Coordinates of C-alpha atoms in Angstrom, one line a residue:
Chain A
M25 CA 24.0 -5.1 11.9
Q26 CA 26.4 -4.6 14.7
H27 CA 26.2 -6.2 18.1
A28 CA 24.9 -4.3 21.1
A29 CA 27.2 -1.5 21.9
P30 CA 27.1 0.4 25.1
R31 CA 24.9 3.4 24.6
T32 CA 27.0 6.5 24.4
I33 CA 26.1 9.9 23.1
G34 CA 28.9 11.3 21.1
E35 CA 29.9 14.3 19.0
T36 CA 27.5 16.3 16.9
L37 CA 26.3 14.3 13.9
L38 CA 24.0 16.9 12.4
K39 CA 23.9 20.6 12.9
V40 CA 21.2 22.8 11.6
E41 CA 22.0 26.5 11.7
D42 CA 19.6 29.3 11.0
V43 CA 17.6 27.3 8.5
S44 CA 14.7 29.1 6.8
L45 CA 12.3 27.7 4.2
G46 CA 9.5 29.5 2.5
F47 CA 6.8 28.5 0.1
G48 CA 5.9 31.7 -1.7
G49 CA 4.7 34.0 1.0
V50 CA 4.4 31.3 3.7
K51 CA 7.4 30.9 6.0
A52 CA 7.5 27.3 6.9
L53 CA 10.8 27.7 8.9
S54 CA 12.5 30.8 10.0
G55 CA 16.0 30.7 11.5
V56 CA 15.8 27.3 13.2
S57 CA 19.0 26.0 14.7
F58 CA 19.6 22.8 16.6
D59 CA 21.9 19.8 16.6
V60 CA 21.7 16.1 16.8
R61 CA 24.4 14.2 18.6
R62 CA 25.6 10.8 17.5
G63 CA 23.7 8.0 19.4
E64 CA 20.9 10.1 20.8
I65 CA 17.1 10.1 20.3
R66 CA 16.2 13.6 19.4
A67 CA 12.5 14.6 19.3
I68 CA 11.1 17.5 17.3
I69 CA 7.7 18.5 18.6
G70 CA 5.3 21.4 18.0
P71 CA 1.6 22.1 17.1
N72 CA 0.3 21.2 13.6
G73 CA 1.9 23.4 11.0
A74 CA 4.9 24.2 13.1
G75 CA 7.3 23.1 10.4
K76 CA 8.4 19.8 11.9
S77 CA 8.0 17.7 8.7
S78 CA 9.5 20.5 6.6
M79 CA 12.5 20.3 8.9
L80 CA 12.9 16.6 8.2
N81 CA 12.4 17.3 4.5
C82 CA 15.3 19.8 4.6
I83 CA 17.5 17.3 6.4
N84 CA 17.1 14.5 3.9
G85 CA 17.3 16.8 0.9
F86 CA 13.7 16.7 -0.2
Y87 CA 13.5 20.5 0.3
Q88 CA 16.3 22.9 -0.2
P89 CA 16.4 25.5 2.7
S90 CA 16.2 29.0 1.3
D91 CA 18.6 30.2 3.9
G92 CA 20.9 28.8 6.6
R93 CA 23.3 25.8 6.7
I94 CA 23.0 22.1 7.4
T95 CA 26.2 20.4 8.5
Y96 CA 26.2 16.6 8.5
K97 CA 29.1 14.5 9.7
G98 CA 31.2 17.7 9.9
K99 CA 30.6 18.7 6.3
A100 CA 28.4 21.6 5.2
R101 CA 26.0 20.4 2.6
G102 CA 25.1 22.2 -0.6
A103 CA 22.0 21.6 -2.5
M104 CA 21.3 17.9 -2.6
R105 CA 18.9 15.3 -3.8
P106 CA 17.2 12.8 -1.5
Y107 CA 19.1 9.8 -3.0
E108 CA 22.4 11.6 -2.1
A109 CA 21.2 11.9 1.5
A110 CA 20.4 8.2 1.4
R111 CA 23.9 7.5 0.3
D112 CA 25.3 9.5 3.2
G113 CA 23.4 7.2 5.6
I114 CA 20.1 9.1 6.3
A115 CA 17.0 7.0 6.2
R116 CA 13.4 8.0 7.0
T117 CA 9.8 7.0 7.4
F118 CA 6.8 9.0 6.5
Q119 CA 3.9 10.4 8.4
N120 CA 1.4 8.9 5.9
I121 CA 2.9 5.5 5.0
A122 CA 5.0 5.5 1.9
L123 CA 5.4 1.8 1.2
F124 CA 5.5 0.3 -2.2
R125 CA 2.0 -1.2 -2.2
G126 CA 2.4 -3.5 -5.1
M127 CA 5.3 -5.4 -3.5
S128 CA 5.5 -7.9 -0.7
T129 CA 6.9 -7.1 2.8
L130 CA 10.1 -8.9 1.9
D131 CA 10.6 -6.9 -1.4
N132 CA 9.8 -3.6 0.4
I133 CA 12.5 -4.2 2.9
M134 CA 14.8 -5.5 0.2
T135 CA 14.5 -2.1 -1.5
G136 CA 16.1 -0.7 1.6
R137 CA 19.3 -2.6 0.7
M138 CA 19.3 -1.0 -2.8
L139 CA 22.4 1.2 -2.2
K140 CA 24.4 -1.7 -0.9
M141 CA 23.8 -3.9 -3.9
N142 CA 26.0 -3.2 -6.9
R143 CA 26.2 -6.1 -9.2
G144 CA 25.9 -4.8 -12.7
F145 CA 23.1 -5.0 -15.1
L146 CA 24.3 -8.0 -17.1
W147 CA 24.6 -10.1 -13.9
Q148 CA 21.1 -9.0 -13.0
C149 CA 20.0 -10.4 -16.4
L150 CA 21.5 -13.7 -15.5
H151 CA 20.5 -13.7 -11.9
W152 CA 23.1 -16.3 -11.3
G153 CA 26.6 -16.5 -9.8
P154 CA 27.7 -13.2 -8.2
A155 CA 24.3 -11.6 -8.6
Q156 CA 22.5 -14.5 -6.9
K157 CA 25.1 -14.6 -4.1
E158 CA 24.6 -10.9 -3.5
E159 CA 20.9 -11.3 -3.5
I160 CA 21.2 -14.0 -0.8
E161 CA 23.6 -12.0 1.3
H162 CA 21.2 -9.2 1.4
R163 CA 18.3 -11.5 2.0
E164 CA 20.1 -12.6 5.1
A165 CA 20.4 -9.0 6.3
V166 CA 16.8 -8.4 5.5
E167 CA 15.8 -11.5 7.4
R168 CA 17.6 -10.2 10.5
V169 CA 15.5 -7.0 10.2
I170 CA 12.4 -9.1 9.8
D171 CA 13.3 -11.1 12.9
F172 CA 14.0 -8.0 14.9
L173 CA 10.6 -6.5 14.0
E174 CA 8.8 -9.8 14.5
I175 CA 7.1 -9.7 11.1
Q176 CA 8.2 -13.2 9.9
A177 CA 4.6 -14.2 9.3
I178 CA 3.9 -11.5 6.8
R179 CA 7.1 -11.9 4.8
K180 CA 5.4 -12.7 1.5
V181 CA 2.2 -10.7 2.0
P182 CA 1.7 -7.7 -0.3
V183 CA 1.9 -4.7 2.0
G184 CA -1.3 -3.2 0.6
R185 CA -3.2 -6.0 2.5
L186 CA -1.6 -5.4 5.8
P187 CA -3.2 -3.5 8.7
Y188 CA -2.0 0.0 9.4
G189 CA 0.2 -0.7 12.4
L190 CA 2.0 -3.5 10.6
Q191 CA 2.5 -1.2 7.6
K192 CA 4.2 1.3 9.8
R193 CA 6.5 -1.5 11.1
V194 CA 7.4 -2.6 7.6
E195 CA 8.2 1.0 6.7
L196 CA 10.5 1.1 9.8
G197 CA 12.0 -2.2 8.5
R198 CA 12.7 -0.7 5.1
A199 CA 14.5 2.2 6.7
L200 CA 16.5 -0.1 9.0
A201 CA 17.5 -2.4 6.2
A202 CA 19.6 0.5 4.9
E203 CA 21.6 0.4 8.1
P204 CA 21.4 4.2 8.5
E205 CA 23.5 6.4 10.7
L206 CA 20.7 8.9 11.1
L207 CA 17.1 7.7 11.1
L208 CA 14.4 10.2 10.7
L209 CA 10.9 9.1 11.9
D210 CA 8.0 11.2 11.0
E211 CA 5.2 10.5 13.5
P212 CA 6.0 6.8 13.8
M213 CA 3.1 6.3 16.2
A214 CA 0.4 8.4 14.6
G215 CA -3.0 6.6 14.5
M216 CA -1.8 3.6 16.5
N217 CA -3.5 2.0 19.5
L218 CA -1.8 1.8 22.8
E219 CA -0.4 -1.7 22.3
E220 CA 1.0 -0.8 18.8
K221 CA 2.5 2.3 20.3
E222 CA 4.2 0.4 23.0
D223 CA 5.6 -2.0 20.5
M224 CA 6.9 0.8 18.3
C225 CA 8.5 2.5 21.3
R226 CA 10.3 -0.7 22.1
F227 CA 11.5 -1.0 18.6
I228 CA 12.8 2.6 18.5
L229 CA 14.6 2.2 21.8
D230 CA 16.1 -1.2 20.7
V231 CA 17.3 0.2 17.4
N232 CA 19.0 3.0 19.2
E233 CA 20.5 0.8 21.9
Q234 CA 21.5 -2.3 19.8
F235 CA 22.6 -0.7 16.6
G236 CA 23.7 2.7 18.0
T237 CA 21.5 4.4 15.4
T238 CA 20.9 8.1 15.9
I239 CA 17.2 8.9 15.7
A240 CA 15.4 12.1 15.1
L241 CA 11.7 11.8 15.4
I242 CA 8.5 13.8 15.2
E243 CA 5.7 12.7 17.5
H244 CA 2.5 14.2 18.9
D245 CA 2.1 11.8 21.8
M246 CA 3.7 13.8 24.6
G247 CA 4.0 10.9 27.0
V248 CA 6.0 8.9 24.4
V249 CA 8.2 11.8 23.5
M250 CA 9.1 12.7 27.0
D251 CA 9.8 9.1 27.9
I252 CA 12.0 8.0 25.0
S253 CA 13.9 11.0 23.8
D254 CA 17.1 12.4 25.2
R255 CA 16.5 15.9 24.1
V256 CA 13.6 17.7 22.6
V257 CA 13.3 20.7 20.3
V258 CA 10.0 22.6 20.2
L259 CA 8.9 24.5 17.1
E260 CA 6.0 26.9 16.7
Y261 CA 5.1 28.7 13.5
G262 CA 8.5 27.8 12.0
R263 CA 10.5 29.1 14.9
K264 CA 12.3 27.3 17.7
I265 CA 10.8 28.2 21.1
A266 CA 12.6 25.7 23.3
D267 CA 15.3 23.1 23.2
G268 CA 16.6 20.8 25.9
V269 CA 16.1 17.7 28.0
P270 CA 12.5 16.6 28.4
D271 CA 12.1 17.9 31.9
E272 CA 13.3 21.3 31.0
V273 CA 11.1 21.5 28.0
K274 CA 8.0 20.4 30.0
A275 CA 8.6 23.1 32.5
D276 CA 9.2 25.9 29.9
P277 CA 6.2 28.3 30.1
K278 CA 6.5 29.1 26.4
V279 CA 6.0 25.5 25.6
I280 CA 3.1 25.1 28.0
D281 CA 1.5 28.1 26.4
A282 CA 2.1 27.1 22.8
Y283 CA 1.4 23.5 23.0
L284 CA 1.1 21.4 26.1
G285 CA -1.1 23.8 28.1
T286 CA -3.6 24.6 25.5
G287 CA -4.0 21.9 22.9
H288 CA -3.3 18.8 24.9
G289 CA -4.0 19.5 28.5
Chain B
M2 CA -5.3 -31.6 -3.7
I3 CA -2.8 -32.0 -6.5
Y4 CA -1.5 -28.5 -6.3
R5 CA 0.0 -28.3 -2.8
E6 CA 3.3 -27.1 -1.6
A7 CA 2.8 -28.7 1.8
G8 CA 5.9 -30.7 2.7
Q9 CA 8.1 -28.8 0.3
Y10 CA 10.5 -27.2 2.8
K11 CA 12.9 -24.5 1.8
T12 CA 16.2 -24.9 3.5
S13 CA 18.1 -22.1 1.8
Y14 CA 17.3 -18.6 0.6
A15 CA 18.4 -19.7 -2.9
A16 CA 15.6 -22.3 -3.0
D17 CA 13.1 -19.8 -1.6
Q18 CA 14.1 -17.2 -4.2
A19 CA 13.9 -19.6 -7.2
I20 CA 11.6 -18.5 -10.1
F21 CA 9.3 -21.5 -9.5
P22 CA 9.7 -22.4 -5.8
I23 CA 6.8 -24.9 -6.0
L24 CA 7.5 -28.4 -7.5
Q25 CA 4.2 -28.6 -9.4
D26 CA 5.0 -25.3 -11.1
R27 CA 8.4 -26.7 -12.2
I28 CA 6.8 -29.8 -13.6
G29 CA 4.2 -27.7 -15.3
L30 CA 6.8 -25.5 -16.9
A31 CA 8.8 -28.5 -18.1
I32 CA 5.7 -29.9 -19.7
L33 CA 4.9 -26.6 -21.3
L34 CA 8.4 -26.2 -22.7
L35 CA 8.3 -29.8 -24.0
V36 CA 5.0 -29.1 -25.7
A37 CA 6.2 -25.8 -27.2
F38 CA 9.6 -27.1 -28.4
V39 CA 8.7 -30.6 -29.4
G40 CA 5.0 -31.2 -29.4
A41 CA 3.8 -28.1 -31.4
P42 CA 6.2 -28.5 -34.3
L43 CA 5.3 -32.2 -34.6
V44 CA 1.6 -31.7 -34.5
A45 CA 0.8 -28.2 -35.7
S46 CA 0.3 -27.5 -39.4
D47 CA 2.1 -24.8 -41.3
Y48 CA -1.0 -22.7 -41.1
I49 CA -1.3 -22.8 -37.3
L50 CA 2.4 -22.2 -36.9
S51 CA 2.6 -19.2 -39.2
T52 CA -0.8 -17.5 -38.4
I53 CA -1.2 -18.3 -34.7
L54 CA 1.9 -19.4 -32.9
I55 CA 4.5 -17.2 -34.6
P56 CA 2.5 -14.0 -34.2
F57 CA 1.7 -15.0 -30.7
L58 CA 5.4 -15.3 -29.9
V59 CA 6.3 -12.0 -31.6
F60 CA 3.5 -10.2 -29.8
S61 CA 4.6 -11.8 -26.5
V62 CA 8.0 -10.1 -26.9
A63 CA 6.5 -6.8 -27.5
A64 CA 4.1 -7.2 -24.6
L65 CA 7.0 -8.2 -22.4
G66 CA 8.7 -5.0 -23.4
L67 CA 5.8 -2.7 -22.7
N68 CA 5.0 -4.6 -19.5
I69 CA 8.5 -3.8 -18.2
L70 CA 8.0 -0.1 -18.9
T71 CA 4.3 0.3 -18.0
G72 CA 3.6 -2.6 -15.7
Y73 CA 6.8 -2.7 -13.7
C74 CA 8.1 0.8 -13.9
G75 CA 4.7 2.6 -14.2
Q76 CA 5.7 4.7 -17.2
L77 CA 2.7 4.8 -19.6
S78 CA 3.9 4.5 -23.2
L79 CA 2.1 4.7 -26.5
G80 CA 5.2 4.5 -28.5
T81 CA 5.5 0.7 -28.8
G82 CA 4.7 0.6 -32.5
G83 CA 7.3 3.2 -33.2
F84 CA 9.9 1.3 -31.3
M85 CA 8.9 -2.0 -33.0
A86 CA 9.3 -0.2 -36.4
C87 CA 12.7 1.1 -35.2
G88 CA 13.8 -2.5 -34.5
A89 CA 12.5 -3.8 -37.8
Y90 CA 14.3 -1.1 -39.9
A91 CA 17.5 -1.3 -37.9
A92 CA 17.5 -5.1 -38.4
Y93 CA 16.9 -4.5 -42.1
K94 CA 19.8 -2.1 -42.3
F95 CA 22.1 -4.3 -40.4
A96 CA 21.2 -7.4 -42.4
T97 CA 21.7 -5.7 -45.7
A98 CA 24.8 -3.7 -44.8
F99 CA 26.6 -6.7 -43.2
P100 CA 25.3 -9.9 -45.0
E101 CA 27.8 -12.0 -43.2
L102 CA 26.5 -11.1 -39.8
N103 CA 24.6 -13.9 -38.0
I104 CA 20.9 -13.1 -37.9
V105 CA 20.9 -13.6 -34.1
F106 CA 23.3 -10.7 -33.7
V107 CA 21.4 -8.7 -36.2
F108 CA 18.3 -8.9 -34.0
L109 CA 20.3 -8.2 -30.8
L110 CA 21.9 -5.2 -32.4
S111 CA 18.6 -3.8 -33.7
G112 CA 17.3 -4.2 -30.2
G113 CA 20.3 -2.2 -29.0
V114 CA 19.7 0.6 -31.4
T115 CA 16.0 0.7 -30.4
A116 CA 17.1 0.8 -26.7
M117 CA 19.1 3.9 -27.5
V118 CA 16.2 5.5 -29.3
G119 CA 14.0 4.6 -26.4
V120 CA 16.3 6.3 -23.9
V121 CA 16.1 9.5 -25.9
F122 CA 12.4 9.5 -25.9
G123 CA 12.4 8.5 -22.2
V124 CA 14.2 11.6 -21.1
P125 CA 10.9 13.6 -20.6
S126 CA 9.8 11.0 -18.1
L127 CA 11.8 12.7 -15.4
R128 CA 9.5 15.7 -15.5
I129 CA 6.2 14.4 -16.7
K130 CA 4.0 11.5 -15.6
G131 CA 0.9 9.6 -16.5
F132 CA -1.1 10.9 -19.4
Y133 CA 1.3 13.6 -20.2
L134 CA 4.1 11.0 -20.6
A135 CA 1.8 9.0 -22.8
V136 CA 1.4 12.0 -25.1
A137 CA 5.2 12.5 -25.1
T138 CA 5.7 8.9 -26.2
L139 CA 3.0 9.4 -28.8
A140 CA 5.3 11.9 -30.3
A141 CA 7.9 9.1 -30.6
Q142 CA 5.3 6.9 -32.3
F143 CA 4.4 9.4 -35.0
F144 CA 7.9 10.8 -35.5
L145 CA 9.5 7.4 -36.0
I146 CA 6.9 6.2 -38.4
W147 CA 7.1 9.5 -40.3
L148 CA 10.9 9.1 -40.4
F149 CA 10.8 5.6 -41.8
T150 CA 8.2 6.5 -44.4
K151 CA 9.9 9.7 -45.5
V152 CA 13.6 8.8 -45.6
P153 CA 14.4 6.4 -48.4
W154 CA 17.8 5.4 -46.9
F155 CA 16.0 3.2 -44.4
V156 CA 14.5 1.1 -47.1
N157 CA 17.7 1.1 -49.2
Y158 CA 15.9 3.4 -51.7
S159 CA 13.4 0.7 -52.6
P160 CA 10.6 2.6 -54.5
S161 CA 7.8 0.6 -52.8
G162 CA 8.9 1.6 -49.4
V163 CA 8.6 -2.0 -48.3
I164 CA 11.4 -3.9 -46.6
S165 CA 11.8 -7.6 -47.4
A166 CA 13.8 -9.9 -45.2
P167 CA 16.8 -11.3 -46.9
P168 CA 17.3 -15.1 -46.5
R169 CA 19.5 -15.9 -43.5
S170 CA 20.2 -19.2 -41.8
V171 CA 21.1 -20.4 -38.3
F172 CA 22.9 -23.7 -38.0
G173 CA 22.3 -24.4 -41.7
F174 CA 18.5 -23.9 -41.4
Y175 CA 17.0 -20.9 -43.2
V176 CA 15.0 -18.9 -40.7
T177 CA 14.2 -15.9 -42.8
G178 CA 13.4 -15.4 -46.5
I179 CA 11.2 -17.6 -48.7
E180 CA 13.2 -20.8 -48.2
A181 CA 12.6 -20.8 -44.5
T182 CA 10.0 -23.3 -43.3
S183 CA 7.5 -22.3 -40.8
H184 CA 8.9 -24.9 -38.5
A185 CA 12.4 -23.4 -38.5
K186 CA 10.9 -20.0 -38.0
Y187 CA 8.8 -21.2 -35.1
I188 CA 11.7 -22.9 -33.3
F189 CA 13.9 -19.9 -33.9
C190 CA 11.3 -17.5 -32.6
L191 CA 10.5 -19.7 -29.6
S192 CA 14.1 -19.9 -28.5
F193 CA 14.4 -16.2 -28.7
V194 CA 11.2 -15.7 -26.7
A195 CA 12.1 -18.2 -24.1
L196 CA 15.5 -16.6 -23.5
L197 CA 14.1 -13.0 -23.4
A198 CA 11.3 -14.1 -21.0
L199 CA 13.9 -15.7 -18.7
V200 CA 16.0 -12.5 -18.8
A201 CA 12.9 -10.4 -18.1
K202 CA 12.0 -12.6 -15.2
N203 CA 15.5 -12.4 -13.8
L204 CA 15.5 -8.6 -14.0
V205 CA 12.2 -8.1 -12.4
R206 CA 12.9 -10.4 -9.4
G207 CA 16.2 -8.8 -8.6
R208 CA 17.5 -5.4 -7.6
V209 CA 16.7 -3.7 -11.0
G210 CA 13.1 -4.9 -10.9
R211 CA 12.6 -3.8 -7.3
A212 CA 13.9 -0.3 -8.2
W213 CA 11.4 -0.2 -11.1
M214 CA 8.5 -1.2 -8.9
A215 CA 9.5 1.2 -6.2
I216 CA 9.4 4.0 -8.8
R217 CA 6.0 2.8 -10.0
D218 CA 4.5 2.5 -6.5
M219 CA 5.8 5.6 -4.9
D220 CA 8.6 7.6 -6.6
I221 CA 9.2 10.0 -3.7
A222 CA 9.8 7.1 -1.2
A223 CA 12.0 5.4 -3.8
E224 CA 14.2 8.4 -4.1
I225 CA 14.5 8.7 -0.3
I226 CA 15.9 5.2 0.0
G227 CA 18.5 5.9 -2.6
I228 CA 17.0 5.1 -6.0
R229 CA 17.9 7.6 -8.7
P230 CA 14.7 8.2 -10.6
L231 CA 16.1 9.3 -13.9
H232 CA 18.6 6.3 -14.1
T233 CA 15.9 3.9 -13.2
K234 CA 13.3 5.2 -15.6
L235 CA 15.8 5.4 -18.4
L236 CA 16.9 1.9 -17.8
A237 CA 13.3 0.8 -18.0
F238 CA 12.9 2.7 -21.2
A239 CA 16.1 1.1 -22.6
V240 CA 15.2 -2.5 -21.7
S241 CA 11.6 -2.0 -22.8
S242 CA 12.6 -0.6 -26.1
F243 CA 15.2 -3.4 -26.6
Y244 CA 12.4 -5.9 -26.3
C245 CA 10.1 -3.9 -28.6
G246 CA 12.9 -3.5 -31.1
V247 CA 13.5 -7.3 -31.1
A248 CA 9.8 -7.8 -31.5
G249 CA 9.7 -5.5 -34.5
A250 CA 12.7 -7.3 -36.1
L251 CA 11.0 -10.7 -35.5
W252 CA 7.8 -9.3 -36.9
A253 CA 9.5 -8.0 -40.1
F254 CA 11.9 -10.9 -40.6
I255 CA 10.1 -14.0 -39.3
Y256 CA 6.4 -13.3 -39.1
T257 CA 5.6 -11.3 -42.3
S258 CA 8.9 -11.4 -44.1
S259 CA 8.2 -8.0 -45.7
V260 CA 6.8 -5.0 -44.0
E261 CA 6.1 -1.3 -44.4
A262 CA 6.2 1.3 -41.6
L263 CA 2.4 1.5 -41.4
A264 CA 2.3 -2.0 -39.9
F265 CA 3.6 -0.4 -36.8
D266 CA 1.2 2.5 -36.6
I267 CA -0.6 3.8 -33.5
N268 CA -3.1 0.9 -33.6
R269 CA -0.2 -1.5 -33.0
S270 CA 0.8 0.5 -29.9
F271 CA -2.8 0.3 -28.6
Q272 CA -3.0 -3.4 -29.4
I273 CA 0.1 -4.1 -27.3
L274 CA -1.2 -1.9 -24.5
F275 CA -4.5 -3.9 -24.5
M276 CA -2.5 -7.1 -24.3
I277 CA -0.8 -6.1 -21.1
I278 CA -3.9 -4.6 -19.5
I279 CA -5.9 -7.8 -20.2
G280 CA -3.0 -10.1 -19.5
G281 CA -1.9 -8.4 -16.4
L282 CA 0.2 -5.3 -15.6
G283 CA 3.4 -6.1 -13.9
S284 CA 3.5 -9.8 -14.7
I285 CA 5.7 -11.8 -17.1
L286 CA 3.1 -14.5 -17.4
G287 CA 0.5 -11.8 -18.1
S288 CA 2.4 -10.6 -21.1
F289 CA 2.0 -14.1 -22.6
L290 CA -1.6 -14.5 -21.6
G291 CA -2.5 -11.1 -23.0
A292 CA -0.7 -11.8 -26.3
A293 CA -2.4 -15.2 -26.6
F294 CA -5.8 -13.7 -25.9
I295 CA -5.5 -11.0 -28.4
V296 CA -4.1 -13.2 -31.1
L297 CA -6.7 -15.9 -30.5
L298 CA -9.8 -13.8 -30.0
P299 CA -10.4 -12.9 -33.6
I300 CA -9.8 -16.5 -34.6
L301 CA -12.3 -17.7 -32.0
L302 CA -14.8 -15.0 -33.0
N303 CA -14.4 -16.2 -36.6
A304 CA -14.5 -20.0 -35.9
G305 CA -17.1 -20.0 -33.2
P306 CA -20.2 -18.8 -35.1
T307 CA -19.1 -20.8 -38.2
A308 CA -19.0 -23.9 -36.1
M309 CA -22.4 -23.2 -34.7
G310 CA -23.7 -22.9 -38.2
A311 CA -24.1 -19.1 -38.3
P312 CA -21.2 -17.6 -40.1
L313 CA -20.8 -13.9 -39.7
S314 CA -19.5 -11.5 -42.3
T315 CA -15.9 -10.3 -42.0
S316 CA -17.0 -6.8 -41.1
T317 CA -19.2 -8.0 -38.3
I318 CA -16.4 -10.0 -36.9
A319 CA -14.1 -7.0 -37.1
H320 CA -16.7 -4.9 -35.2
L321 CA -17.3 -7.7 -32.7
E322 CA -13.6 -7.8 -32.1
L323 CA -13.4 -4.1 -31.3
M324 CA -16.5 -4.3 -29.1
T325 CA -15.2 -7.3 -27.2
F326 CA -11.8 -5.6 -26.6
G327 CA -13.5 -2.5 -25.4
A328 CA -15.8 -4.3 -23.0
L329 CA -13.0 -6.5 -21.7
I330 CA -10.6 -3.6 -21.1
V331 CA -13.3 -1.7 -19.2
F332 CA -14.0 -5.0 -17.3
F333 CA -10.4 -5.6 -16.4
L334 CA -9.6 -2.1 -15.4
I335 CA -12.6 -2.0 -13.0
V336 CA -12.8 -5.6 -11.8
E337 CA -9.3 -7.0 -12.0
P338 CA -6.5 -4.4 -12.8
H339 CA -4.0 -7.2 -12.7
G340 CA -5.6 -9.0 -15.5
L341 CA -5.6 -12.7 -16.5
A342 CA -2.3 -13.3 -14.6
R343 CA -4.0 -12.3 -11.4
L344 CA -7.0 -14.6 -12.1
W345 CA -4.6 -17.4 -12.7
Q346 CA -2.9 -16.7 -9.4
I347 CA -6.3 -16.6 -7.6
G348 CA -7.1 -19.9 -9.3
K349 CA -3.9 -21.4 -8.0
E350 CA -4.5 -20.2 -4.4
K351 CA -8.0 -21.7 -4.6
L352 CA -6.6 -24.9 -5.9
R353 CA -4.2 -25.1 -2.9
L354 CA -7.2 -25.3 -0.6
W355 CA -9.5 -27.3 -2.8
P356 CA -11.6 -29.3 -1.9
F357 CA -11.5 -27.9 1.6
P358 CA -12.5 -24.3 1.5
H359 CA -11.1 -23.4 4.9

């Protein structure tokens, strides 16, 4: 991981143009366009069922948009599989935790380094020499992530035994271990108490500031979203209804109507 | 009190990542190896070697193979018997076609052939999971056995359809054929098993093993962090089949010396599956515990009542065996899905605190 770089928001990293996605008769997304600039924290908000998670799934190749175009790092993408997105430097976490429950915290985060490890199968059989050296190098990188997230104490604990908040943190660790350029966070604070939320906010801001990682996140806690994000895009029923800096979005009557005013006071 | 890691500080990641990071475990393993390589051949009779220890070793290899596929990669397979048969027949063909070829290479090559067959039958795993995959591998089981029974080329046109291991030696000692002593067979088998177990352990604690377990625990998340599902699953099928193939070759050449395809029927597949369920899914140690348990149980059921002065008839023992297996599998699936290996681990954790419970 790099040293703290001055926080700068650069050129467009990801551009979503007119993306539509349908499941049978249901239109999950229709003609959504927005962009994510390098180094920023971009929030996607909207009521339940607005298509936020579907949007993330399109970005990391889990769904193929039925229409529209996604440009990442200046290149238009064709149909792609999630592992190809991972190779391009996109990592993500899930709304409902998707950790490998049978493995320890350490092993879970080590899987995040998978793409960076390339010693061949025969070396793996021996687990010696170059393979061991590689394993140790990546262990060091993983230990830095563990230090950063302050989860040293649970290194060897199977993640299935951890409380919810810590599991979320381990999942963030797994995504960070991949040293992504674009980090997608699907409701990183869902179901957390205030203290856990504050911790998570701190981690998100630190990741963004220290490593310069671009972050796109979905979150329901309006206070959090408006505080930490640089720009916010608002979806409703698969359409974009607002896009801009938090203060603009907060003042937008359509947003108040659709979301802030009614559902959440 | 005795089993404590207190005071054993790890100062490097290499030491922390060793197979046996705790000193007592290393001592235990050294003693175990010493007993297995030196003690057992000195003490054990021919009978014990050839009816208990050698089958235990052969079953352990098969259980390791299935555990890699089912326990580590989460792909349920009922084709173990078929893959073992594949290894046995491949070894027979290699050994008879190239009499000069060292038997070690014959076994490794037959494992290689089985790995390729396994990959072919593993292709459906990209699309289907769980029970449906089990049914697909069942097709492998029945197809392979049918093939070896029906095509006389595999048995070199022997009219009985039985393959007999030709005599082969390693370092001047016969390890197959009638001249081989059970001691030579045992040491040969044991060396093979020890190496294969080490390789399996190395694989599962490194990058490859983590990819397998990631696919097992949550394939969607695995794909999103960059693991290619098909590659990973097929690699598991290949490695697993390699082990099963070697186990089949060892079975045919070392354990029974002559074998027909029916020795590897569907019951064999279930037997190996029981071993890994009872021993522990996703555990190298569990493969050995399960194999030992299933090899020893019939013997204990036989010897126990006789020793107590109430000998049972053979058919009663056979029934008792089935009932015990059934009950134990239900028990383990409900109470301890990670099997004997997990019980062992819990025991060790308890021992660390003993005699102070807190």
